[in-house]
N, CA and C of each residue as an Amber inpcrd file, in Angstrom:
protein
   438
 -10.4390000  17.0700000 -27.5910000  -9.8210000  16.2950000 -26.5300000
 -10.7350000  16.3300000 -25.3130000 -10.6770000  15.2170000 -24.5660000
 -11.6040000  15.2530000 -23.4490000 -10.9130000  15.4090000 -22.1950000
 -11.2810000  15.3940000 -21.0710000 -10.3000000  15.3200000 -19.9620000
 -11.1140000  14.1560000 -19.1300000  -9.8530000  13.6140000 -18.2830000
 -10.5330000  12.5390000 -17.0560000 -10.5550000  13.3530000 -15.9410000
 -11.5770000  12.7870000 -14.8120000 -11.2260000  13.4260000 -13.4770000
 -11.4210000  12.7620000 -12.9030000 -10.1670000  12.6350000 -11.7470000
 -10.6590000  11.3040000 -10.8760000 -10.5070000  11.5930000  -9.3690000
 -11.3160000  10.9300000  -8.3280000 -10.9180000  11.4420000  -7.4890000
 -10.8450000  10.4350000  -6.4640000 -10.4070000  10.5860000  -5.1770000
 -10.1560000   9.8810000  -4.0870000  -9.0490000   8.7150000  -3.6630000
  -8.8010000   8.3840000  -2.7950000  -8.1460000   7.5620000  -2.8880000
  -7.6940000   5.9500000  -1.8190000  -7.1830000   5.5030000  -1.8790000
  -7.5010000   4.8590000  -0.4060000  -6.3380000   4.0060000   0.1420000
  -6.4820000   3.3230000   1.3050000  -5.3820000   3.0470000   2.0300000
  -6.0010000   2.2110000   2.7010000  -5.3490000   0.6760000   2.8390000
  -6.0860000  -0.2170000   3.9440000  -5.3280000  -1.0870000   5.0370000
  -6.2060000  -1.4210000   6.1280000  -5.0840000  -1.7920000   6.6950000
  -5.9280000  -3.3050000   7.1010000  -4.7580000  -4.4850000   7.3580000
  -4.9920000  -5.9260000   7.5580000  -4.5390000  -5.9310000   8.8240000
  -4.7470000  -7.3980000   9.2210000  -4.9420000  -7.9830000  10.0400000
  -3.6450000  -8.7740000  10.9810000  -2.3250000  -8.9150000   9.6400000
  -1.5890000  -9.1550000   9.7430000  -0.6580000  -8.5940000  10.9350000
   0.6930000  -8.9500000  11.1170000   1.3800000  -7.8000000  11.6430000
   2.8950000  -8.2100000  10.9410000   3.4010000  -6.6950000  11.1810000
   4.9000000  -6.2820000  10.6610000   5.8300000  -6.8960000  11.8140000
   7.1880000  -6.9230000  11.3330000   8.4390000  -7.2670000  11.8510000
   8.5080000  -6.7960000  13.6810000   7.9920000  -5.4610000  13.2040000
   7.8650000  -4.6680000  14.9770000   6.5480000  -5.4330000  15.7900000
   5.7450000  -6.0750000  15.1220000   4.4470000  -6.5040000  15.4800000
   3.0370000  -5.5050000  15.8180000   3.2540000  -4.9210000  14.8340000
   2.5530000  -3.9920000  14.4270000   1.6980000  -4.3430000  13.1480000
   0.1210000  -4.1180000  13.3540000  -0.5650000  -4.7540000  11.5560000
  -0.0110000  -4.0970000  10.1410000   0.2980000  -4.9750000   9.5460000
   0.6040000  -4.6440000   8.1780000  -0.1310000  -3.8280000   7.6170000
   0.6970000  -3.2770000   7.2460000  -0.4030000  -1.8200000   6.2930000
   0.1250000  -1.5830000   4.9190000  -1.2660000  -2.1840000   3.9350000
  -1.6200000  -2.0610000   2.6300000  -1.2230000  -0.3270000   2.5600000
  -0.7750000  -0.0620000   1.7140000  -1.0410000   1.2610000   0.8070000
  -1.2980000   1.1610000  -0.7450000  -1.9250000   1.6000000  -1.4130000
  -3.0510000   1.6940000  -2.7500000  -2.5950000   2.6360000  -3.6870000
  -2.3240000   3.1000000  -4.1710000  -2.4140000   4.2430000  -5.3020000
  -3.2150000   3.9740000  -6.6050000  -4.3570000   4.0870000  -6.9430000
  -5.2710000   4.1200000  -8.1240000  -5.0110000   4.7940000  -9.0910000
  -4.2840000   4.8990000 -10.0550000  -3.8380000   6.0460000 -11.1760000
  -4.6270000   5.9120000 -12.1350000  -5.3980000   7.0750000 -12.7200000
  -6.1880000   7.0730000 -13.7560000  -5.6200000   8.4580000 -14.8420000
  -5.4900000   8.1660000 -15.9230000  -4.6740000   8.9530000 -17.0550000
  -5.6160000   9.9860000 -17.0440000  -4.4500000  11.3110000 -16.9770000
  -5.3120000  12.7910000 -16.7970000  -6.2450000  13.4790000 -18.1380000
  -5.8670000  12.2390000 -19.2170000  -6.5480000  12.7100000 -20.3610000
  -7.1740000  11.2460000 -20.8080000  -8.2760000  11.5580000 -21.1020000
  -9.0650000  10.2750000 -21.6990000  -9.9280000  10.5780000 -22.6550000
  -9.8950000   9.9910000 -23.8820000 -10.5140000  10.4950000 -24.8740000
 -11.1270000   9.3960000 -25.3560000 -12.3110000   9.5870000 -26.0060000
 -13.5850000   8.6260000 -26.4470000 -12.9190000   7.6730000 -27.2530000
 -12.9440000   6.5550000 -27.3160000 -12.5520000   5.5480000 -27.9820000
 -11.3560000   5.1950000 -27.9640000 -10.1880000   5.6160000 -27.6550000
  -8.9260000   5.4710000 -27.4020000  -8.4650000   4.6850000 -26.3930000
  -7.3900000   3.9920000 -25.9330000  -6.6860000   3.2950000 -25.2460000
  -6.2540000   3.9620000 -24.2620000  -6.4250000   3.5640000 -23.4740000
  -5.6380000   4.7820000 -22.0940000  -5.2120000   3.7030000 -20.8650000
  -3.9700000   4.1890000 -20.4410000  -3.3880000   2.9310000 -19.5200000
  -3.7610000   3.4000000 -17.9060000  -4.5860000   2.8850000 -17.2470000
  -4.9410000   2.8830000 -15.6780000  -4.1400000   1.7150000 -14.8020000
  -3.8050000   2.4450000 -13.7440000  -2.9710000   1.3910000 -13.1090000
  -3.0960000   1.7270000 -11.4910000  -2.3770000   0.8600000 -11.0870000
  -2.7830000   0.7610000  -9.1450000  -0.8750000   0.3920000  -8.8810000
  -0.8360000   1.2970000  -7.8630000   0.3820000   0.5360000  -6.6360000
   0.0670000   0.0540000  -5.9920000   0.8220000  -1.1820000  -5.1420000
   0.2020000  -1.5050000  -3.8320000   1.5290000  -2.0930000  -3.4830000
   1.2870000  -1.2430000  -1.8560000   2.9040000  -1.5150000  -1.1780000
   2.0480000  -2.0570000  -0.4950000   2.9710000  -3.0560000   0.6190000
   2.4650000  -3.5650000   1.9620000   3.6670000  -3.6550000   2.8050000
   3.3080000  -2.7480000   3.8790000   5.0200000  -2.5560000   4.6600000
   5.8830000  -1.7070000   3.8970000   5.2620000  -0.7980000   3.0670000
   6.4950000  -0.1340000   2.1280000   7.1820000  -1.0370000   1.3960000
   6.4950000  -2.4950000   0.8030000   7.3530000  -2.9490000   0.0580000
   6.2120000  -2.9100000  -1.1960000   6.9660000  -3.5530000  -2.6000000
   5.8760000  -3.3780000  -3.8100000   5.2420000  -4.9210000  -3.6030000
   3.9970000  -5.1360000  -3.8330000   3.2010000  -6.2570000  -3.3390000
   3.4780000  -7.0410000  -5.2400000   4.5030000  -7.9520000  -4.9940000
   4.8270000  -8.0410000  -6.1840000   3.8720000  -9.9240000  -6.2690000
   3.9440000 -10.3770000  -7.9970000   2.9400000 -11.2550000  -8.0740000
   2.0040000 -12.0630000  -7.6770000   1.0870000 -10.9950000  -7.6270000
  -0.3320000 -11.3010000  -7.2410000  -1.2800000 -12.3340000  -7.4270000
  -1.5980000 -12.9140000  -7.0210000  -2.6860000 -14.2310000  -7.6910000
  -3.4100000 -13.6320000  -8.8480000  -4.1250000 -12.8020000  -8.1190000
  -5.1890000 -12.0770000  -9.1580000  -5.0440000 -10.8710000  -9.3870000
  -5.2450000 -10.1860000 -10.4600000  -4.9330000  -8.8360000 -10.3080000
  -6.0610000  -8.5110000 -11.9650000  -6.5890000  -7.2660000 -11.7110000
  -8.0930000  -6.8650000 -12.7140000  -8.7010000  -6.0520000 -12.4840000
  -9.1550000  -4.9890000 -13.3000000  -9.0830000  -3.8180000 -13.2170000
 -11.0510000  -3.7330000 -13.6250000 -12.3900000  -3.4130000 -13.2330000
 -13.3150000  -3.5270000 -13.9600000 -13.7080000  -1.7520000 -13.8890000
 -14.4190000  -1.9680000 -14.8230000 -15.2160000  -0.9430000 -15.2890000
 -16.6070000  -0.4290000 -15.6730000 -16.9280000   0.5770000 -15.1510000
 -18.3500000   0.9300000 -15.2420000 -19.2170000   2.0650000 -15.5310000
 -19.9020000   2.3690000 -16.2570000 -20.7940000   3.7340000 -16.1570000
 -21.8970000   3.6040000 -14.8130000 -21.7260000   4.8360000 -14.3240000
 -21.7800000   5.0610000 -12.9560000 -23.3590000   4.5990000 -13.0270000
 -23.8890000   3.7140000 -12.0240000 -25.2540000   3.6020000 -12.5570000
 -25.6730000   2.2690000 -12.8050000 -24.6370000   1.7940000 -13.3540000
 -25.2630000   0.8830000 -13.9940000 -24.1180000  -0.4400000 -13.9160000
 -23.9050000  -1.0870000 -12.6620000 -23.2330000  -2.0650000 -12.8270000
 -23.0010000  -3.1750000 -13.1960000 -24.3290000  -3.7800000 -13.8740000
 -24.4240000  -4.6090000 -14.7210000 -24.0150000  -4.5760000 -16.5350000
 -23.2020000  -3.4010000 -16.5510000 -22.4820000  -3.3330000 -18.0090000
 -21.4640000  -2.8720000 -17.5450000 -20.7780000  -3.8580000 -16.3760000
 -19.2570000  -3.5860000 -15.8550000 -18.8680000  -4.3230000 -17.0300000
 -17.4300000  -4.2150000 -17.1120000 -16.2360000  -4.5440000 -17.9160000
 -14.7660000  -5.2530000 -17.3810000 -14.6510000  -6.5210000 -17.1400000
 -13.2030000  -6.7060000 -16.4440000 -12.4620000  -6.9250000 -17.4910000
 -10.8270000  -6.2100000 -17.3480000  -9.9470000  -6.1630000 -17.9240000
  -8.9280000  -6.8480000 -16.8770000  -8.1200000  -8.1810000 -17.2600000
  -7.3080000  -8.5380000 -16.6720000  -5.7320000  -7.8580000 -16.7080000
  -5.1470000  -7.4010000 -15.6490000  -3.7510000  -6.6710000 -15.3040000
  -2.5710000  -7.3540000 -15.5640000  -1.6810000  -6.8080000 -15.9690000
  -0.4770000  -7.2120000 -15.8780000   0.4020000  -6.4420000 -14.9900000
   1.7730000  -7.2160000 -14.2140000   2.7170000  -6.2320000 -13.4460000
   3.6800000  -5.7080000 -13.9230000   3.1890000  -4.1140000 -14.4490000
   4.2680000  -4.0400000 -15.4310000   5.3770000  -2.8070000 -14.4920000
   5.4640000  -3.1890000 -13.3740000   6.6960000  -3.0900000 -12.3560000
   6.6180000  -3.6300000 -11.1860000   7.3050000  -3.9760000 -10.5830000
   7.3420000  -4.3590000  -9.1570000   5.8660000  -3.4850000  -8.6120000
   5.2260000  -4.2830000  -7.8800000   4.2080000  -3.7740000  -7.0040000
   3.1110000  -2.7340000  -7.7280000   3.1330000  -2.5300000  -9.3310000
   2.4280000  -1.7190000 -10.0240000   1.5070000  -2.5410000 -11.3360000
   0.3290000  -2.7690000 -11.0810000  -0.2770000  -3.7830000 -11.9870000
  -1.0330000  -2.7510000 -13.0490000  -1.2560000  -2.6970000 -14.4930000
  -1.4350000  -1.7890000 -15.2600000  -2.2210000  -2.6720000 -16.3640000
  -3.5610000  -1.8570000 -16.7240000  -3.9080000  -2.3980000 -18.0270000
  -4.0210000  -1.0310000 -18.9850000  -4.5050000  -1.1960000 -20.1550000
  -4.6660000  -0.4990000 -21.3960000  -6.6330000  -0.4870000 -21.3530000
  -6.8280000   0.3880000 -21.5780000  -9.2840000   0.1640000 -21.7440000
  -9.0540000   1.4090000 -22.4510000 -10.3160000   1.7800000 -23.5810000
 -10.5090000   2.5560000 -24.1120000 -12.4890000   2.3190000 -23.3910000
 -12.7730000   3.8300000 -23.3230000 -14.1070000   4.2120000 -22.7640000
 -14.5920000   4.4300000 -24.2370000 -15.7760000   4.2590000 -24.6230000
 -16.6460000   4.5880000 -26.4550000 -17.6970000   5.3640000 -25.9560000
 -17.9660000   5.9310000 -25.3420000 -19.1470000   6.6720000 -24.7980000
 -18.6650000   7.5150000 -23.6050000 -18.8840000   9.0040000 -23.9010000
 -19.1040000  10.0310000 -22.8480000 -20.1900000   9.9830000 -21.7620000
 -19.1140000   9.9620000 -20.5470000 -20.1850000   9.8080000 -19.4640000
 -19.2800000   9.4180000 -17.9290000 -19.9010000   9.3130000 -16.8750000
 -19.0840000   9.3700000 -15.9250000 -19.5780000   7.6540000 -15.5480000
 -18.1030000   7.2320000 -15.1300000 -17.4500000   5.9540000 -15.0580000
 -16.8790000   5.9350000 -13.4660000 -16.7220000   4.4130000 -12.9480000
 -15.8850000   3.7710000 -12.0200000 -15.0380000   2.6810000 -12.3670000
 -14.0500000   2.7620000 -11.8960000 -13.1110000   1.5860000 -12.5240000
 -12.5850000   1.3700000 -10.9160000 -12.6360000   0.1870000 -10.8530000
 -12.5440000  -0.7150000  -9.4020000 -11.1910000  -1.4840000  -9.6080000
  -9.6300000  -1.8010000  -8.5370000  -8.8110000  -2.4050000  -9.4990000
  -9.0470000  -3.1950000  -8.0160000  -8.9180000  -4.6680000  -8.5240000
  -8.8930000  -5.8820000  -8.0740000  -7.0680000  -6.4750000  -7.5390000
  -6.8030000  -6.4650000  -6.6330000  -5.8640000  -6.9960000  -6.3140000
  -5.6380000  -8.4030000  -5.0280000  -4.9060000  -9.7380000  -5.8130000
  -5.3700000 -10.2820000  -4.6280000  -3.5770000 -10.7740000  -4.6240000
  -3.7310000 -11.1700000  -2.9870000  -2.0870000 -11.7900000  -3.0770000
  -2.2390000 -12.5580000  -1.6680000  -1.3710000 -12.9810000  -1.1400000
  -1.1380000 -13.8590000  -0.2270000  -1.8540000 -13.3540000   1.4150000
  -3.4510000 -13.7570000   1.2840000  -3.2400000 -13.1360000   2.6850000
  -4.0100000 -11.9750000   2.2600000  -3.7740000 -11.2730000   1.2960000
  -4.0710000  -9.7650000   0.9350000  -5.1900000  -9.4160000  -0.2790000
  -5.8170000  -8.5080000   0.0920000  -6.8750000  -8.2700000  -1.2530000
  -7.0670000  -6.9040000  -0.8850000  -6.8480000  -5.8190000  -2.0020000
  -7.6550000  -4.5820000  -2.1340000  -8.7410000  -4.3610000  -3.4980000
  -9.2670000  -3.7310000  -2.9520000 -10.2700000  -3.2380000  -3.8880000
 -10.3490000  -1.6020000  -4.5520000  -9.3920000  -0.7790000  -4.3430000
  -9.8710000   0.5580000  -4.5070000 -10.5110000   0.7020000  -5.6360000
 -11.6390000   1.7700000  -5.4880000 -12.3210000   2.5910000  -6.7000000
 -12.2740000   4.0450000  -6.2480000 -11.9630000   4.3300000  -7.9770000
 -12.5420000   6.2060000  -8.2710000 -13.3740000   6.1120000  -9.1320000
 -14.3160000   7.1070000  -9.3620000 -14.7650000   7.9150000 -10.4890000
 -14.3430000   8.9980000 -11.3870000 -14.1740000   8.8990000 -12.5980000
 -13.8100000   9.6000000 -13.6560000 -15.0930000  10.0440000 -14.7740000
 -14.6090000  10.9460000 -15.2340000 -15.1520000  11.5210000 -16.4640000
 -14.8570000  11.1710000 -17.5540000 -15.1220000  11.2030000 -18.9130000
 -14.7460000  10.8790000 -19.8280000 -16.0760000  12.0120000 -21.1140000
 -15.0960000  12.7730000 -21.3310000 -16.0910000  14.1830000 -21.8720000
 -16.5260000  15.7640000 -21.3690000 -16.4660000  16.5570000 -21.9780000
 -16.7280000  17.7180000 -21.7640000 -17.7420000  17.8100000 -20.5310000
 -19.0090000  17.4740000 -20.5160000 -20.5860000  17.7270000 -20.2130000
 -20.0170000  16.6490000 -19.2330000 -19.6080000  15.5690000 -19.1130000
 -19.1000000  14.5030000 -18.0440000 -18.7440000  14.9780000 -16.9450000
 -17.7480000  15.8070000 -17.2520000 -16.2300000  16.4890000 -16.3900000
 -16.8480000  17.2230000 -15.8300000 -17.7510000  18.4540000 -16.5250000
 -18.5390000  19.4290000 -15.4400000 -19.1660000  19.2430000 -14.3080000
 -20.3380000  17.8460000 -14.9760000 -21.2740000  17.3650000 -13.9860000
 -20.2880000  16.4550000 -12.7470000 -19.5060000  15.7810000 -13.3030000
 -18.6760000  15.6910000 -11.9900000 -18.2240000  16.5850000 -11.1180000
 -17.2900000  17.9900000 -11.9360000 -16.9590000  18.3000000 -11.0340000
 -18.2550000  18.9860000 -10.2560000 -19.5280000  19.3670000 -10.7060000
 -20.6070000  19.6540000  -9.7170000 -20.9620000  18.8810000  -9.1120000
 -21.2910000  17.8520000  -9.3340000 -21.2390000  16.6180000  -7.9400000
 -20.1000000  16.5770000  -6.8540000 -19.2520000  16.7860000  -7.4430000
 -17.7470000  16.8970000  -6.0250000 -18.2910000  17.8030000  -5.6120000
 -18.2810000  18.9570000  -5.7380000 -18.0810000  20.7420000  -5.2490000
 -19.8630000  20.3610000  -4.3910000 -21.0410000  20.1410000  -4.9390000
 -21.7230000  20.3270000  -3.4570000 -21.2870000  19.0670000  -2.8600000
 -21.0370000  17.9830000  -3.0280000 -20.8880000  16.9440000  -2.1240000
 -19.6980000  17.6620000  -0.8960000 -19.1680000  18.3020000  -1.6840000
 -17.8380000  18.8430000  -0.8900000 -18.7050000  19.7500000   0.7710000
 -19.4720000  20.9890000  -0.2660000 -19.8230000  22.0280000   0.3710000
 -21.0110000  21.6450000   1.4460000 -21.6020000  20.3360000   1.1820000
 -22.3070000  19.8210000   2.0540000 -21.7850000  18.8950000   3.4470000
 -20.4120000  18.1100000   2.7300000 -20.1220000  17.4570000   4.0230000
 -19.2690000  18.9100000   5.0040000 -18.8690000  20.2400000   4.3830000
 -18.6820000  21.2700000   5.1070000 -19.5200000  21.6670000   6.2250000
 -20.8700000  21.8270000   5.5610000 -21.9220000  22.4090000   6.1360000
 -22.2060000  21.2640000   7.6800000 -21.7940000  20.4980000   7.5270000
 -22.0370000  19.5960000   8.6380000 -20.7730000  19.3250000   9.5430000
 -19.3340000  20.1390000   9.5630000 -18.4520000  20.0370000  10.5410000
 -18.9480000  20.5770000  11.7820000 -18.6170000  20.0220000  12.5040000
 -19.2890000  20.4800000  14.3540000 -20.6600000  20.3390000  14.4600000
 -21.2130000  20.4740000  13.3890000 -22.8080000  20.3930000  14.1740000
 -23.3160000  18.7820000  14.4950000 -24.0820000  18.6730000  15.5290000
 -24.7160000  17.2570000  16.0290000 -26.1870000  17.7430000  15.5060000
């Protein structure tokens, strides 16, 4: 069995404004399945509220995919809403190695883009998580100092 790891996350805000007249604010959730195994089907999916509501049928909605590196053997998988404000596809990864999957959302007025990176494999998962851990320990090393 392999494991995924994914990390980050994001939150955006438009241009628009709310009821109080205040800008509308996108919120994102990127979900990537905590287990991903080589060749298999695995379902990735995105929330997106706007105003705390579910940003329900989207013009566009598509999920692509990539080995990190190399974005010219991206992969788009078109989404379905398979709940209010939650667009979800099914991708199976065939090769161990560390990946980005970007989910495409467009709607009235509105477009997000979030991406993470994941693993997909033993030797994957490590080297990620060693890429997080100094990326981590480095943006440390630089709090307070000019």
């Amino acid at each position: 069995m392999f494991l995924g790891v994914l990390l980050s996350g994001c939150t955006a805000k438009i241009a628009e404004t709310d009821a109080s007249g205040l800008p509308a604010h996108l919120t994102v959730g990127l979900h990537i399945p905590k287990q991903l195994d080589i060749g298999n089907k695995s379902n990735f999916s995105v929330e997106v509220f706007k105003n705390n509501q579910p940003l329900e049928k989207a013009e566009q909605a598509e999920f692509i995919f990539w080995p990190e590196g190399n974005r010219e053997a991206a992969v788009t998988v078109k989404a379905t809403e398979s709940s209010p404000g939650v667009y979800s596809v099914s991708h199976s990864i065939t090769m161990e190695g560390i990946y980005l999957v970007q989910s495409s959302i467009s709607g009235k007025n509105d477009k997000v883009l979030p991406i993470k990176r994941f693993a997909v494999g033993s030797k994957a998962v490590e080297r990620l998580i060693q890429m997080e851990s100094s990326k981590e320990s480095s943006d440390n090393s630089h709090n307070g100092h000019h």
